[in-house]
Amino acid sequence: MYQDMALITVFILMFSCVAGRVEKSWITGPIIFIFAGFLIGPLGLGWLSFKPDAPTIKLLAELTLALVLFNDAAGADLKILRKSSSIPVRMLLIGLPLVLLSGFGVGVLLFDQLSLLEIGILATILAPTDAALGQAVLKNDSVPADFRQGLNAESGLNDGMCVPILFLFLALAAGGTGTGHGASDHLVLTLLAEELGIGLFVGITMVFFASHLIQYAFMKKWVTKTWSQVYVFALAITSFTTAQAVGGSGFIAAFCGGLLFGYLLKNQREALLHSSEGIGDTFALITWVLFGAAAVGTSIPNLTWPIVVYSLLSLTLIRMLPIFISLLGTGVSLEGKVFLGWFGPRGLASIVFAVIAINANLPNSNTIVTTVVLTIVLSVVLHGITAKPWTNRWAK
């Protein structure tokens, strides 16, 4: 245990010393983290004695994603988001359903061994985008502000919207629902209402009272420099876990709560967010290292050409064409449509969904998981190495 902790913490220390240099290069942190995890994992040097299991990676990915969503939402510019709301609204209400349909259609063509429900599950797992992997774009002022806010809002909400759809497919695969079309429609609407409604209510309620408590503490000068650094972390995780515990979407709670937090505490938010972003980056580092050690190596022997083709299409045609269609008539330029379609990285949300699918004991879970793992790795690499050149193009 101590050897494993030493390996990971030494890596954290070393990366923290060169993080600024890495940010100026075409290589991103997650690329390095996954490679490091693979290197010290069982198919590499074998230095990591701890065997990261699916529940451990799922928990880390959930907490990391919740914290990133809260931080990004709290730092969002609501004025710009309101002015350009048509971009995320169209991407969510038109683009996301089309992404699911195109992912399902391509899956039917490529995977003979998967059932239709398993193909639907795979398409749903790979539909949501990851705010944590999009930081190189979301935090670069060279990118038009409406694009950044649009991508941020999309990644903050699409995972919560995909949860009830995933659960519907899993329930149907397990034979837990009625066979009628009406029963399926009723279930997905019920799940969607519960996930979104409860998540929204918990996030708004908790942040509303917590924000007023924090403001009162500042007014009374009860705040200490040390403990003020954990406010956002504690509130983000509390919002997420509470919503999950009562049957809602913790990701919706984290994102919507973060938006309200940034609005209510706009005078203090910059100082409060500074420390929580560092905590989120540390969680992300550990998650990607364990992902590289546990998932990447074990998935390599299961690769087939349909998996490789689907993974590549998931990052391109399956995602980009629906987003392009959804943005028709918005006034977004051709390059802007391509840009918004391309920068939809797959990451933490897909990891969480894949673990949920593993626990469902599907007949072809190995094919699903291998496809998800390869898509995430390709996304980390391809989106990582193209982010800097494309944002530099916007700057010019």
Coordinates of C-alpha atoms in Angstrom, one line a residue:
M1 CA 0.0 0.0 0.0
Y2 CA 2.8 2.4 1.0
Q3 CA 4.7 1.7 -2.2
D4 CA 1.6 2.4 -4.3
M5 CA 0.9 5.6 -2.5
A6 CA 4.6 6.7 -2.9
L7 CA 4.5 6.0 -6.6
I8 CA 1.3 8.1 -7.1
T9 CA 2.3 10.9 -4.8
V10 CA 5.8 11.2 -6.3
F11 CA 4.2 11.4 -9.7
I12 CA 1.8 14.2 -8.4
L13 CA 4.8 16.1 -7.1
M14 CA 6.8 15.8 -10.3
F15 CA 3.9 16.8 -12.5
S16 CA 3.0 19.8 -10.3
C17 CA 6.6 21.1 -10.9
V18 CA 6.2 21.0 -14.7
A19 CA 2.5 21.6 -15.1
G20 CA 3.0 25.1 -16.5
R21 CA 5.4 23.8 -19.1
V22 CA 3.1 21.0 -20.1
E23 CA 0.2 23.5 -20.6
K24 CA 2.3 25.4 -23.2
S25 CA 3.0 22.2 -25.2
W26 CA 0.7 20.0 -27.4
I27 CA 0.7 17.3 -24.7
T28 CA -2.0 17.4 -22.1
G29 CA -2.0 16.2 -18.5
P30 CA -4.4 13.3 -19.1
I31 CA -2.2 11.9 -21.9
I32 CA 0.8 11.8 -19.4
F33 CA -1.4 10.4 -16.6
I34 CA -2.8 7.5 -18.6
F35 CA 0.6 6.6 -20.0
A36 CA 2.1 6.7 -16.5
G37 CA -0.7 4.4 -15.2
F38 CA -0.1 2.0 -18.0
L39 CA 3.7 2.1 -17.4
I40 CA 3.5 1.2 -13.7
G41 CA 0.5 -1.2 -14.2
P42 CA 0.5 -5.0 -14.6
L43 CA 1.3 -4.9 -18.4
G44 CA 4.0 -2.4 -17.9
L45 CA 6.7 -2.5 -15.1
G46 CA 4.3 -4.0 -12.7
W47 CA 5.2 -1.6 -9.9
L48 CA 1.6 -1.0 -8.8
S49 CA 0.7 -3.8 -6.4
F50 CA -2.8 -2.5 -5.8
K51 CA -5.3 -3.7 -8.4
P52 CA -7.7 -0.9 -9.1
D53 CA -11.1 -2.3 -9.4
A54 CA -14.2 -0.9 -11.2
P55 CA -15.9 0.5 -8.1
T56 CA -12.8 2.4 -7.0
I57 CA -12.3 4.0 -10.5
K58 CA -16.1 4.7 -10.7
L59 CA -16.1 6.5 -7.3
L60 CA -13.0 8.6 -8.2
A61 CA -14.4 9.4 -11.6
E62 CA -17.7 10.5 -10.1
L63 CA -16.2 12.7 -7.5
T64 CA -13.7 14.2 -10.0
L65 CA -16.4 15.0 -12.5
A66 CA -18.7 16.5 -9.9
L67 CA -16.0 18.8 -8.7
V68 CA -15.0 19.8 -12.2
L69 CA -18.6 20.5 -13.2
F70 CA -19.2 22.6 -10.1
N71 CA -16.0 24.6 -10.6
D72 CA -16.6 25.2 -14.3
A73 CA -20.3 26.2 -13.7
A74 CA -19.3 28.5 -10.9
G75 CA -16.8 30.3 -13.1
A76 CA -19.2 30.6 -16.1
D77 CA -20.1 34.0 -17.5
L78 CA -23.9 33.9 -17.2
K79 CA -24.2 37.1 -19.4
I80 CA -22.5 35.4 -22.3
L81 CA -24.3 32.1 -21.7
R82 CA -27.7 33.9 -21.8
K83 CA -26.8 35.6 -25.0
S84 CA -25.6 32.5 -26.7
S85 CA -28.0 30.0 -25.1
S86 CA -29.2 28.8 -28.5
I87 CA -25.9 26.9 -28.9
P88 CA -26.0 24.6 -25.9
V89 CA -29.8 24.3 -26.1
R90 CA -29.6 23.0 -29.7
M91 CA -26.7 20.8 -28.9
L92 CA -28.6 19.2 -26.1
L93 CA -32.1 19.0 -27.4
I94 CA -31.3 18.3 -31.1
G95 CA -27.6 17.2 -31.2
L96 CA -27.7 14.7 -28.3
P97 CA -30.7 12.7 -29.5
L98 CA -29.1 12.6 -33.0
V99 CA -25.8 11.4 -31.5
L100 CA -27.6 8.6 -29.7
L101 CA -29.4 7.6 -32.9
S102 CA -26.3 7.7 -35.1
G103 CA -24.3 5.8 -32.4
F104 CA -27.0 3.2 -32.4
G105 CA -27.1 3.0 -36.2
V106 CA -23.4 2.6 -36.6
G107 CA -23.4 0.0 -33.9
V108 CA -26.0 -2.1 -35.7
L109 CA -23.8 -2.1 -38.8
L110 CA -20.6 -3.0 -37.0
F111 CA -21.4 -5.3 -34.1
D112 CA -23.2 -8.6 -35.1
Q113 CA -22.7 -10.1 -31.7
L114 CA -24.3 -7.3 -29.6
S115 CA -28.0 -7.2 -29.0
L116 CA -30.0 -4.1 -30.0
L117 CA -30.2 -3.2 -26.3
E118 CA -26.5 -3.6 -25.8
I119 CA -25.8 -1.4 -28.8
G120 CA -28.2 1.2 -27.3
I121 CA -26.2 1.0 -24.0
L122 CA -22.9 1.5 -25.8
A123 CA -24.2 4.5 -27.8
T124 CA -25.5 6.0 -24.5
I125 CA -22.3 5.5 -22.6
L126 CA -20.3 7.3 -25.3
A127 CA -22.8 10.2 -25.9
P128 CA -21.9 12.5 -23.0
T129 CA -18.9 14.8 -23.2
D130 CA -16.3 15.5 -20.5
A131 CA -15.6 19.0 -19.1
A132 CA -12.5 17.8 -17.4
L133 CA -10.8 16.8 -20.7
G134 CA -12.0 20.1 -22.4
Q135 CA -10.1 22.4 -20.1
A136 CA -7.6 23.3 -22.8
V137 CA -10.5 24.8 -24.8
L138 CA -12.8 25.9 -22.1
K139 CA -10.2 28.0 -20.3
N140 CA -8.5 29.5 -23.4
D141 CA -9.6 33.1 -24.0
S142 CA -8.6 32.8 -27.6
V143 CA -11.7 30.6 -28.3
P144 CA -14.9 32.7 -28.8
A145 CA -16.6 33.1 -25.4
D146 CA -20.0 31.8 -26.7
F147 CA -18.3 28.6 -27.9
R148 CA -16.6 28.1 -24.5
Q149 CA -19.8 28.7 -22.6
G150 CA -21.8 26.5 -25.0
L151 CA -19.4 23.6 -24.7
N152 CA -19.3 24.0 -20.9
A153 CA -23.1 24.0 -20.5
E154 CA -23.4 21.0 -22.9
S155 CA -20.9 18.9 -21.0
G156 CA -22.4 19.9 -17.7
L157 CA -25.9 18.7 -18.6
N158 CA -25.6 15.9 -21.2
D159 CA -24.4 13.3 -18.7
G160 CA -27.4 13.9 -16.4
M161 CA -29.7 13.6 -19.4
C162 CA -28.1 10.3 -20.5
V163 CA -28.5 8.6 -17.1
P164 CA -32.2 7.8 -17.4
I165 CA -31.7 6.6 -21.0
L166 CA -28.9 4.3 -19.8
F167 CA -31.0 3.0 -16.9
L168 CA -33.9 2.3 -19.3
F169 CA -31.8 0.2 -21.6
L170 CA -30.3 -1.7 -18.6
A171 CA -33.8 -2.3 -17.2
L172 CA -35.0 -3.6 -20.5
A173 CA -31.9 -5.8 -20.9
A174 CA -32.6 -7.3 -17.5
G175 CA -36.3 -7.8 -18.3
G176 CA -37.3 -5.5 -15.5
T177 CA -40.0 -3.5 -17.4
G178 CA -43.1 -4.2 -19.3
T179 CA -42.8 -5.2 -22.9
G180 CA -45.1 -2.5 -24.2
H181 CA -43.9 0.6 -26.0
G182 CA -45.9 2.7 -23.6
A183 CA -44.3 1.2 -20.6
S184 CA -40.8 2.1 -21.9
D185 CA -41.9 5.6 -22.7
H186 CA -43.4 6.0 -19.2
L187 CA -40.2 4.7 -17.6
V188 CA -37.8 6.9 -19.4
L189 CA -40.0 10.0 -18.7
T190 CA -40.2 9.0 -15.0
L191 CA -36.5 8.5 -14.8
L192 CA -35.7 11.7 -16.6
A193 CA -38.0 13.7 -14.4
E194 CA -36.5 12.2 -11.2
E195 CA -32.9 12.5 -12.3
L196 CA -33.2 16.1 -13.6
G197 CA -35.8 17.3 -11.1
I198 CA -34.3 16.0 -7.9
G199 CA -30.8 16.8 -9.0
L200 CA -31.8 20.4 -9.8
F201 CA -33.7 20.8 -6.6
V202 CA -30.9 19.4 -4.4
G203 CA -28.2 21.5 -6.2
I204 CA -30.2 24.7 -6.0
T205 CA -31.4 24.2 -2.4
M206 CA -28.1 23.2 -0.9
V207 CA -26.1 25.9 -2.7
F208 CA -28.7 28.6 -1.8
F209 CA -28.4 28.0 1.9
A210 CA -24.7 27.3 1.9
S211 CA -23.9 30.5 0.0
H212 CA -25.8 32.6 2.5
L213 CA -24.0 30.8 5.3
I214 CA -20.7 31.5 3.7
Q215 CA -21.6 35.2 3.1
Y216 CA -22.7 35.5 6.8
A217 CA -19.4 33.9 7.9
F218 CA -17.4 36.4 5.7
M219 CA -19.5 39.3 7.2
K220 CA -18.8 38.1 10.8
K221 CA -15.1 37.6 9.9
W222 CA -15.3 34.0 11.0
V223 CA -13.6 32.8 7.8
T224 CA -10.0 31.6 8.1
K225 CA -7.6 31.5 5.1
T226 CA -7.0 27.8 5.7
W227 CA -10.6 26.6 5.9
S228 CA -11.9 28.9 3.1
Q229 CA -10.0 26.7 0.7
V230 CA -12.3 23.7 1.3
Y231 CA -15.7 25.5 0.9
V232 CA -16.2 24.7 -2.8
F233 CA -14.8 21.2 -2.5
A234 CA -17.1 20.3 0.4
L235 CA -20.2 22.0 -1.2
A236 CA -19.6 20.3 -4.6
I237 CA -19.2 16.8 -3.2
T238 CA -22.1 17.3 -0.7
S239 CA -24.4 18.4 -3.6
F240 CA -23.4 15.5 -5.7
T241 CA -23.7 12.8 -3.0
T242 CA -26.9 14.1 -1.6
A243 CA -28.6 14.1 -5.0
Q244 CA -27.4 10.6 -5.7
A245 CA -28.6 9.4 -2.3
V246 CA -32.1 10.6 -2.8
G247 CA -32.4 9.3 -6.4
G248 CA -31.5 12.3 -8.5
S249 CA -28.6 13.1 -10.8
G250 CA -25.6 14.3 -8.8
F251 CA -24.0 15.7 -11.9
I252 CA -27.0 17.9 -12.6
A253 CA -26.9 19.0 -8.9
A254 CA -23.2 19.8 -9.2
F255 CA -23.5 21.8 -12.4
C256 CA -26.7 23.7 -11.6
G257 CA -25.5 24.3 -8.0
G258 CA -22.2 25.7 -9.4
L259 CA -24.1 28.1 -11.6
L260 CA -26.0 29.5 -8.6
F261 CA -22.9 29.5 -6.4
G262 CA -21.0 31.6 -9.0
Y263 CA -23.9 34.1 -9.2
L264 CA -24.6 34.5 -5.5
L265 CA -20.9 34.7 -4.5
K266 CA -19.5 36.5 -7.6
N267 CA -17.4 38.8 -5.4
Q268 CA -15.6 35.9 -3.6
R269 CA -15.8 33.1 -6.2
E270 CA -12.4 33.7 -7.8
A271 CA -10.6 33.2 -4.5
L272 CA -12.8 30.3 -3.4
L273 CA -12.5 28.5 -6.7
H274 CA -8.7 28.7 -6.8
S275 CA -8.1 25.9 -4.3
S276 CA -10.9 23.7 -5.4
E277 CA -9.5 23.6 -9.0
G278 CA -6.2 22.3 -7.6
I279 CA -8.1 19.6 -5.7
G280 CA -10.0 18.7 -8.8
D281 CA -6.8 18.4 -10.9
T282 CA -5.3 16.1 -8.3
F283 CA -8.4 13.9 -8.3
A284 CA -8.3 13.8 -12.1
L285 CA -4.6 12.8 -12.1
I286 CA -5.2 9.9 -9.7
T287 CA -8.3 8.8 -11.7
W288 CA -6.4 8.8 -15.0
V289 CA -3.4 7.0 -13.6
L290 CA -5.6 4.2 -12.2
F291 CA -7.6 4.1 -15.4
G292 CA -4.3 3.6 -17.4
A293 CA -3.2 0.9 -15.0
A294 CA -6.4 -1.0 -14.7
A295 CA -8.4 -0.5 -17.9
V296 CA -6.1 0.2 -20.8
G297 CA -3.8 -2.8 -20.4
T298 CA -6.6 -5.3 -19.9
S299 CA -8.5 -4.0 -22.9
I300 CA -5.7 -4.4 -25.4
P301 CA -6.1 -8.2 -26.0
N302 CA -9.8 -7.7 -26.7
L303 CA -9.4 -5.2 -29.6
T304 CA -11.1 -6.1 -32.9
W305 CA -11.5 -4.1 -36.1
P306 CA -15.2 -3.3 -35.4
I307 CA -14.2 -1.8 -32.0
V308 CA -11.5 0.3 -33.6
V309 CA -13.7 1.6 -36.3
Y310 CA -16.6 2.4 -34.0
S311 CA -14.3 4.2 -31.6
L312 CA -13.0 6.4 -34.4
L313 CA -16.4 7.1 -35.7
S314 CA -17.7 7.9 -32.2
L315 CA -15.3 10.8 -32.1
T316 CA -16.0 12.0 -35.6
L317 CA -19.1 11.1 -37.7
I318 CA -21.3 10.0 -34.8
R319 CA -20.7 13.2 -32.9
M320 CA -19.8 15.8 -35.4
L321 CA -22.6 15.4 -38.0
P322 CA -25.4 15.6 -35.4
I323 CA -23.8 18.7 -33.8
F324 CA -23.4 20.3 -37.3
I325 CA -27.1 19.6 -38.1
S326 CA -28.2 21.0 -34.7
L327 CA -26.4 24.3 -35.3
L328 CA -27.9 25.0 -38.7
G329 CA -29.6 28.4 -38.7
T330 CA -27.8 29.7 -35.6
G331 CA -25.3 31.9 -37.5
V332 CA -22.3 29.8 -36.4
S333 CA -19.7 29.7 -39.1
L334 CA -18.7 26.5 -40.9
E335 CA -15.5 26.2 -38.9
G336 CA -17.4 27.0 -35.7
K337 CA -19.8 24.1 -36.3
V338 CA -16.8 21.7 -37.0
F339 CA -15.0 23.0 -33.9
L340 CA -18.0 22.5 -31.6
G341 CA -18.6 19.1 -33.1
W342 CA -15.0 18.0 -32.7
F343 CA -14.4 19.2 -29.2
G344 CA -16.7 16.8 -27.4
P345 CA -14.2 14.6 -25.6
R346 CA -15.2 11.4 -23.9
G347 CA -13.9 10.7 -20.5
L348 CA -15.1 10.5 -16.8
A349 CA -18.8 10.3 -17.5
S350 CA -18.2 7.4 -19.9
I351 CA -16.1 5.6 -17.3
V352 CA -18.8 5.9 -14.7
F353 CA -21.5 4.6 -17.2
A354 CA -19.2 1.7 -18.3
V355 CA -18.8 0.6 -14.7
I356 CA -22.6 0.7 -14.3
A357 CA -22.9 -1.5 -17.4
I358 CA -20.3 -3.9 -16.0
N359 CA -22.4 -4.3 -12.8
A360 CA -25.4 -5.2 -15.0
N361 CA -23.6 -8.4 -16.1
L362 CA -24.4 -8.0 -19.8
P363 CA -23.6 -11.0 -22.1
N364 CA -21.2 -8.9 -24.2
S365 CA -19.9 -6.5 -21.6
N366 CA -16.3 -7.1 -22.6
T367 CA -16.9 -5.7 -26.1
I368 CA -18.8 -2.7 -24.7
V369 CA -16.1 -1.9 -22.1
T370 CA -13.2 -2.4 -24.6
T371 CA -14.9 0.0 -27.1
V372 CA -15.5 2.6 -24.3
V373 CA -11.9 2.3 -23.1
L374 CA -10.4 2.7 -26.6
T375 CA -12.7 5.6 -27.4
I376 CA -11.7 7.4 -24.2
V377 CA -7.9 6.8 -24.9
L378 CA -8.3 8.0 -28.5
S379 CA -10.2 11.0 -27.2
V380 CA -7.6 11.9 -24.6
V381 CA -4.9 11.7 -27.2
L382 CA -6.6 13.2 -30.3
H383 CA -8.5 16.0 -28.5
G384 CA -5.4 16.7 -26.4
I385 CA -3.0 17.2 -29.3
T386 CA -5.4 19.2 -31.4
A387 CA -6.6 21.6 -28.7
K388 CA -3.6 23.8 -28.6
P389 CA -3.1 24.2 -32.4
W390 CA -6.8 25.0 -33.0
T391 CA -7.0 27.5 -30.2
N392 CA -3.9 29.1 -31.5
R393 CA -5.6 29.5 -34.8
W394 CA -8.5 31.3 -33.1
A395 CA -5.9 33.6 -31.4
K396 CA -4.5 34.5 -34.8

